[in-house]
Tab-separated table of C-alpha atoms in Angstrom:
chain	number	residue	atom	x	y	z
A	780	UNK	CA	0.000	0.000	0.000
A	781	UNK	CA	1.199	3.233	-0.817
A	782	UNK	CA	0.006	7.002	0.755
A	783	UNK	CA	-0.225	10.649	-0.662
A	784	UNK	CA	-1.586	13.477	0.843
A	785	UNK	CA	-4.038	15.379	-0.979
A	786	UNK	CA	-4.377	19.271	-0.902
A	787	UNK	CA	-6.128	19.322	2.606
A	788	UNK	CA	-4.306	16.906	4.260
A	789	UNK	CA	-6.231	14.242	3.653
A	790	UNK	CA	-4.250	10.721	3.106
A	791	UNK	CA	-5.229	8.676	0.227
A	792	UNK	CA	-4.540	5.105	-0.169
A	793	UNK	CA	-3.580	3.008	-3.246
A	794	UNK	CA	-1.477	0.489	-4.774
A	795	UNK	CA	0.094	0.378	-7.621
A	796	UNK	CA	-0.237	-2.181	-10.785
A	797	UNK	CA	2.193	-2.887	-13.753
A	798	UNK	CA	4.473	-0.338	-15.185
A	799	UNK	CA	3.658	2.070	-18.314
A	800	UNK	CA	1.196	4.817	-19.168
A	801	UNK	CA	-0.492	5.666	-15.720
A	802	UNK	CA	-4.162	4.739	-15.896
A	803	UNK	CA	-6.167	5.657	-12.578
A	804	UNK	CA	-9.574	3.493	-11.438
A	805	UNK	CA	-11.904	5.613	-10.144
A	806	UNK	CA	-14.222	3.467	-8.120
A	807	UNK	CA	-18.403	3.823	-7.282
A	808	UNK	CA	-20.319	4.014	-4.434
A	809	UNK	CA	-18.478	1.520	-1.575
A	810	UNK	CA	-16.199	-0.249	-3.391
A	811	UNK	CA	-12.006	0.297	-3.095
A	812	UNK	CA	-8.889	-1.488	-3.053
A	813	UNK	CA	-10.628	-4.558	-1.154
A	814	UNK	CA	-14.248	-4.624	-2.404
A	815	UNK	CA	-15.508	-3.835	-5.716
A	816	UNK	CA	-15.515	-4.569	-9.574
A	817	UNK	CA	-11.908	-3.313	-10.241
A	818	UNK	CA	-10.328	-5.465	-8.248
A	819	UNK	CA	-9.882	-8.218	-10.945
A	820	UNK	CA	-9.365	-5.110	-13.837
A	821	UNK	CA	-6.443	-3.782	-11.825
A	822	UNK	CA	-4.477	-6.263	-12.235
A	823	UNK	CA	-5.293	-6.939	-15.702
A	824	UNK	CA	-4.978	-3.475	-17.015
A	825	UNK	CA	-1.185	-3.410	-15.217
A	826	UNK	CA	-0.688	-6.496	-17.778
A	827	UNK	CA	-0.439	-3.055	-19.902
A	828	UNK	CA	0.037	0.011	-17.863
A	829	UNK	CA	1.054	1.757	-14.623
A	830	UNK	CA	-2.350	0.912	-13.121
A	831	UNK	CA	-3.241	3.322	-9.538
A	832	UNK	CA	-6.124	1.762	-7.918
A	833	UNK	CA	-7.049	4.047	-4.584
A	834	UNK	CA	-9.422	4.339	-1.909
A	835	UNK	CA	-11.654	7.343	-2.130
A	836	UNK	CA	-11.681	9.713	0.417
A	837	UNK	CA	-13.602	8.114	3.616
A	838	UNK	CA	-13.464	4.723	3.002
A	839	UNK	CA	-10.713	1.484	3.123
A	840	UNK	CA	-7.719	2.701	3.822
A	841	UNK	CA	-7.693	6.625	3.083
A	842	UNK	CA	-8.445	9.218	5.984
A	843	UNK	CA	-11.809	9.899	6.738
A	844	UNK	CA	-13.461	13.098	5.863
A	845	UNK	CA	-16.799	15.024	6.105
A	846	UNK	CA	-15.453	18.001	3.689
A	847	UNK	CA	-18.010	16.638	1.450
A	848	UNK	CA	-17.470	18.990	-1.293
A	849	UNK	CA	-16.678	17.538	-5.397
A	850	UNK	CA	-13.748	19.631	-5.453
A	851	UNK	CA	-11.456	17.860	-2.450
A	852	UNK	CA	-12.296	14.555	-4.744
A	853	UNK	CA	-10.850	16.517	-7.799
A	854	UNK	CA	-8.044	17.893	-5.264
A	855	UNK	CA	-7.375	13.658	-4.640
A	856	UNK	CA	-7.387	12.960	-8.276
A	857	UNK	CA	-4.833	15.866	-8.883
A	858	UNK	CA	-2.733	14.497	-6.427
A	859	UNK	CA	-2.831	10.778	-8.033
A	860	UNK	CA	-1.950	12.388	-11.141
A	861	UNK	CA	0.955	14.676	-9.751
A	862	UNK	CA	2.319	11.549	-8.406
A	863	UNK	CA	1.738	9.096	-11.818
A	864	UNK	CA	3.659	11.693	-12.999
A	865	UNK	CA	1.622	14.903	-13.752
A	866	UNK	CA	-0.922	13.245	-16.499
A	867	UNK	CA	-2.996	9.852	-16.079
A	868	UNK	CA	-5.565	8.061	-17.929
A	869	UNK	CA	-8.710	7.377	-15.977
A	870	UNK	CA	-11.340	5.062	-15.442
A	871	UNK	CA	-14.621	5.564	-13.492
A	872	UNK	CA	-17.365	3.813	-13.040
A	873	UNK	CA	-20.708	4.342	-11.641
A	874	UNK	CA	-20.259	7.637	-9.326
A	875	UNK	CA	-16.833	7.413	-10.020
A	876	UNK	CA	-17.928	7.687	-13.819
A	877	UNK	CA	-19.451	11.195	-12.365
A	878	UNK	CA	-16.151	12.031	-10.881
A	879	UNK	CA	-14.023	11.071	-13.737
A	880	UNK	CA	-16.202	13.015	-16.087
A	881	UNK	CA	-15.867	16.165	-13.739
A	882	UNK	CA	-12.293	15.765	-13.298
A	883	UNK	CA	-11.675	15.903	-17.367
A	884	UNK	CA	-14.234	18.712	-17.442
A	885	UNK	CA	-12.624	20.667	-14.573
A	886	UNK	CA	-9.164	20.512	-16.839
A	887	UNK	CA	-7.556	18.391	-14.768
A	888	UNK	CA	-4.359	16.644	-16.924
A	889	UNK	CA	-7.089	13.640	-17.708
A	890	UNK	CA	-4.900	11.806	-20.919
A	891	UNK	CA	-7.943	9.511	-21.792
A	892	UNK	CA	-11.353	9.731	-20.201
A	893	UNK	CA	-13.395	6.323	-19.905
A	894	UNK	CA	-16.357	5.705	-17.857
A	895	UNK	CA	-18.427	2.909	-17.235
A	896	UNK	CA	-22.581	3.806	-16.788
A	897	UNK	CA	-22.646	6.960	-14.910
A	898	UNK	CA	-25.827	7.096	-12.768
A	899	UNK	CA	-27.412	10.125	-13.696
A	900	UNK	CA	-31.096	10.361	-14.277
A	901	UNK	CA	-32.583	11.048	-17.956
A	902	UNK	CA	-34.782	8.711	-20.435
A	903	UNK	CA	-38.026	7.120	-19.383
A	904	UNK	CA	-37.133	4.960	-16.941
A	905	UNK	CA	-35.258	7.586	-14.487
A	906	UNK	CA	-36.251	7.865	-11.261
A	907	UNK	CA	-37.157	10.850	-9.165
A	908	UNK	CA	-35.527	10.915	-6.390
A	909	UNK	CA	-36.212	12.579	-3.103
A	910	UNK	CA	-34.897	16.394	-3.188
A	911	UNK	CA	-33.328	16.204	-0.122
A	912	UNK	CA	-31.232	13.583	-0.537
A	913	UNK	CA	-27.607	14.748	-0.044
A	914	UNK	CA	-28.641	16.237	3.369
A	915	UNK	CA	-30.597	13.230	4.550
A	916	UNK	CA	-27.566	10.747	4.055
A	917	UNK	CA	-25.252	13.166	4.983
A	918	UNK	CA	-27.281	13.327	8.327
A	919	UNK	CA	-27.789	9.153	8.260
A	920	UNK	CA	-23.799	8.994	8.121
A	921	UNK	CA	-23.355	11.757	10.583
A	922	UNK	CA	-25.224	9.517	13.439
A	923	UNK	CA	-22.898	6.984	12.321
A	924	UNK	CA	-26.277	4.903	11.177
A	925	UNK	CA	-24.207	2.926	8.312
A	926	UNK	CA	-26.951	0.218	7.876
A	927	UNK	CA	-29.536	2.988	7.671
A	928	UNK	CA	-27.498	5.036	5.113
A	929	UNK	CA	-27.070	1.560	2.709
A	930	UNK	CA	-30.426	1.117	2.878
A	931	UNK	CA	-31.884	4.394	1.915
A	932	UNK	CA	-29.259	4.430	-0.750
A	933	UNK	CA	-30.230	1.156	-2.361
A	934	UNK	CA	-33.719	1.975	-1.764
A	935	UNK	CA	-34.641	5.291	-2.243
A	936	UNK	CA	-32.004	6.240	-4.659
A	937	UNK	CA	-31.571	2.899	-6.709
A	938	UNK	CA	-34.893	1.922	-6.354
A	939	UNK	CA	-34.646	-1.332	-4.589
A	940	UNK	CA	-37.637	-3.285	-2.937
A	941	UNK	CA	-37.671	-2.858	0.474
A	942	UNK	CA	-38.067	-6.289	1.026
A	943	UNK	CA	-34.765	-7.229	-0.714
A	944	UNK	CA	-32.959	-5.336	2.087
A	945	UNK	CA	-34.042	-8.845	4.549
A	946	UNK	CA	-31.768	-11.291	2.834
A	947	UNK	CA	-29.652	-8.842	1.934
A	948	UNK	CA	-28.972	-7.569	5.304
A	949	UNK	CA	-27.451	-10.957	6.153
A	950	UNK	CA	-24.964	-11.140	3.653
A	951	UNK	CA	-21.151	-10.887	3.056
A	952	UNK	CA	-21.792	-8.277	1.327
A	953	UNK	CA	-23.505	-5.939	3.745
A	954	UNK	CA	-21.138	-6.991	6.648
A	955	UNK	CA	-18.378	-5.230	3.651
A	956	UNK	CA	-20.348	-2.246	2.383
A	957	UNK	CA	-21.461	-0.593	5.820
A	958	UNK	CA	-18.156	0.597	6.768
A	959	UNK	CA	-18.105	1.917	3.244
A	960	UNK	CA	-21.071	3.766	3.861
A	961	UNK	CA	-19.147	6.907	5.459
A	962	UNK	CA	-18.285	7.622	2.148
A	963	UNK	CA	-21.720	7.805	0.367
A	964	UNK	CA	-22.068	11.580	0.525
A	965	UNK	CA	-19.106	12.089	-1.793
A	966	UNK	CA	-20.697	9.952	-4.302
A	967	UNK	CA	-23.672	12.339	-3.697
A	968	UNK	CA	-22.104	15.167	-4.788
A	969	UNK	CA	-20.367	13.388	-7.212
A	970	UNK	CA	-23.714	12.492	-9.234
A	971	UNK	CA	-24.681	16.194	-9.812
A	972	UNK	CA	-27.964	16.096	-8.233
A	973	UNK	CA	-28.052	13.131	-10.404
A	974	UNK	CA	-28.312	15.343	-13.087
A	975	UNK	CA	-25.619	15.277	-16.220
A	976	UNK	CA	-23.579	18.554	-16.314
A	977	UNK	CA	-24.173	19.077	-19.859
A	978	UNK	CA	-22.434	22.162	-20.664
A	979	UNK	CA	-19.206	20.761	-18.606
A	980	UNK	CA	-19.652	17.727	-20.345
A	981	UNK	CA	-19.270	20.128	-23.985
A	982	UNK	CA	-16.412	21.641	-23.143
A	983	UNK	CA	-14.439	18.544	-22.318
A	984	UNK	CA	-11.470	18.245	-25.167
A	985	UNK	CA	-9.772	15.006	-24.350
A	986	UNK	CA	-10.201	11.520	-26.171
A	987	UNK	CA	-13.410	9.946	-24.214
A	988	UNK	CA	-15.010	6.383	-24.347
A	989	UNK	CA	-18.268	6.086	-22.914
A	990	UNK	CA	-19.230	2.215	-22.066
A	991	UNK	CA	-22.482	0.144	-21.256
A	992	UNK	CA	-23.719	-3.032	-21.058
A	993	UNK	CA	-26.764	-5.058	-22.399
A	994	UNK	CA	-28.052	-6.303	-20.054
A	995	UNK	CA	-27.635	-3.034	-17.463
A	996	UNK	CA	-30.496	-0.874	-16.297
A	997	UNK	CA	-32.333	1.475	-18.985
A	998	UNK	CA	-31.285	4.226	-17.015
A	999	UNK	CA	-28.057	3.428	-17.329
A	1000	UNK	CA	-28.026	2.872	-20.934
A	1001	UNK	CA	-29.766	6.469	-21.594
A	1002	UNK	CA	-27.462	8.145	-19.558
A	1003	UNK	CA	-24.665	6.702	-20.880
A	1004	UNK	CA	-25.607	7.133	-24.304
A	1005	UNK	CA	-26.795	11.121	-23.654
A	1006	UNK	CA	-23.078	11.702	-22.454
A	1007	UNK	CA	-21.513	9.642	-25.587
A	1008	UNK	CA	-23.605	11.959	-27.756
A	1009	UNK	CA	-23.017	15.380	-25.576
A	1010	UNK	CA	-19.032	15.280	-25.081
A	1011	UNK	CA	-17.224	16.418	-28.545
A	1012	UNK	CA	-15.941	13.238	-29.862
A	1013	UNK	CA	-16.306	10.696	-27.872
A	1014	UNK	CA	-16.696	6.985	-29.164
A	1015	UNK	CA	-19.328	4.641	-27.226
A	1016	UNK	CA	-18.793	1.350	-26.747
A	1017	UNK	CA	-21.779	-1.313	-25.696
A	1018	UNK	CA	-20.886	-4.823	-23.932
A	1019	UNK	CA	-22.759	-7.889	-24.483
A	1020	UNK	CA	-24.384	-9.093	-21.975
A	1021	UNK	CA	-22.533	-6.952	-18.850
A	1022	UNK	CA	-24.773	-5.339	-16.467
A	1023	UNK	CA	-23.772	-2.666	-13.902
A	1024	UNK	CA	-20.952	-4.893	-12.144
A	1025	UNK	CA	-18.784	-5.467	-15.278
A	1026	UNK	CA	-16.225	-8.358	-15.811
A	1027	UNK	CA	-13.461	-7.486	-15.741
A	1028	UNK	CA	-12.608	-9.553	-18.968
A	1029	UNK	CA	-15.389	-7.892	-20.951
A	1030	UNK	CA	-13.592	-4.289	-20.403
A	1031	UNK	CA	-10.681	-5.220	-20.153
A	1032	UNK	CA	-9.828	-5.174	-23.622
A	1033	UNK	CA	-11.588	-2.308	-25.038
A	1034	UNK	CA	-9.737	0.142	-22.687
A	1035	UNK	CA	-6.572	-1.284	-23.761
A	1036	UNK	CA	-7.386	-0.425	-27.207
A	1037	UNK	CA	-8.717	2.726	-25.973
A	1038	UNK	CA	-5.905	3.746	-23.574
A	1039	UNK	CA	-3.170	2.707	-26.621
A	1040	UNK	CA	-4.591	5.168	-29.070
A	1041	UNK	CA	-6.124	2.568	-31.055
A	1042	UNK	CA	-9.404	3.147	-30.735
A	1043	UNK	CA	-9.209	7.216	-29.057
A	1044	UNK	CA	-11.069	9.502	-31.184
A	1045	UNK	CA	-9.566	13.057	-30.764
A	1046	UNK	CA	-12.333	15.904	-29.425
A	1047	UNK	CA	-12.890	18.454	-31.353
């Protein structure tokens, strides 16, 4: 495990993959280093780059932090970048899709921008969530209520049936997300109100691949599609048969090609 120190003194965590081009994972709502999708990717990107895989702000091993602004995110990404060597590649899915998209339209040195089903909320089949959202689980995770914070997030914000949250509250997987969960209200401000920054999106001038699955949510599919269409340039890229949690084999290749040049469509 390695350490930097962002811009407020925050610690982030993250190891280090492979040697190469630096390409940074930028993970979703409570996964890191030890939980999530890019655990497997990590070490299959580093087959073909300097691969950074950190713990946001708040959760595994980084500092904790209730400075829940975007910007001391974009302050951690700078840092990851100034230490890959002043430019990185990056990779974000889910709310870390969000972030990564910010990051390149905040003119951070973002190489390559690639992002995996941001979560915003357009199309027919978006929800409407509750207004006060970012205060309510900032307040849930203030009264350290963990377990109450996971569940409003998976089920007023995802849209989950209540009555999944029985099994689901004796799984693995709960037991490993809860601890996580002092982290959701950066993803909330990560999300934009859950609404895609259009005009940042238009300004962004790096090469960009926007990715879905088939077999994802609808949601997910429009929103992915409306940023493909909205950032100058960018290619789009759709994955049989992946839904949200992507293999890490089914990416895996097309960000290689991607990150390499092969496939990087220059903005306009």
């Amino acid at each position: 495990m390695h350490t930097i120190t962002s811009r407020d003194g925050t610690r982030i965590a993250y190891d280090v993959y492979g040697e190469g081009e630096p390409v940074i994972l930028v993970e979703g709502a409570f996964c890191g280093r030890h939980f999530g999708i890019t655990n497997k990717l990590a070490a299959e990107l580093g087959k073909n780059f300097r691969v950074y895989h950190y713990d946001r702000r708040a959760r595994g091993d980084s500092d904790p932090s209730t400075d829940y602004c975007m910007e001391r995110e974009l302050e951690d990404l700078e840092a990851l970048m100034h230490e890959a060597g002043g430019t990185a590649s990056i990779i974000g899915f889910s709310s870390g899709a969000c972030l990564a998209i910010e990051a390149a339209a905040a003119g951070l040195p973002v190489r390559h921008l690639a992002f995996y089903e941001p979560p915003y909320m357009v199309g027919p089949k978006a929800r409407k969530v509750p207004a006060n959202f970012e205060a309510e689980v900032q307040q849930l995770v203030a009264e350290r209520r963990y377990g109450d914070a996971v569940a409003y997030f998976m089920t007023k914000l995802i849209g989950m049936p209540s009555i999944f949250l029985i099994p689901m509250k004796f799984s693995k997987m709960w037991k490993e997300i809860c601890p996580q969960a002092a982290s959701l209200p950066f993803d909330m401000a990560a999300v934009n109100g859950f609404n895609p920054p259009i005009e940042r999106m238009r300004g962004i001038k790096v090469p960009t691949l926007a990715i879905h699955g088939t077999k994802t949510f609808p949601v997910l599919v429009d929103s992915t599609t409306l940023c493909a269409k909205t950032i100058p340039g960018a290619g789009h890229v759709i994955l049989p048969g992946q839904s949200h949690e992507v293999k890490a084999e089914a990416i895996a290749p097309e960000l290689v090609r991607f990150f390499s040049g092969a496939s990087a469509r220059i903005a306009a």
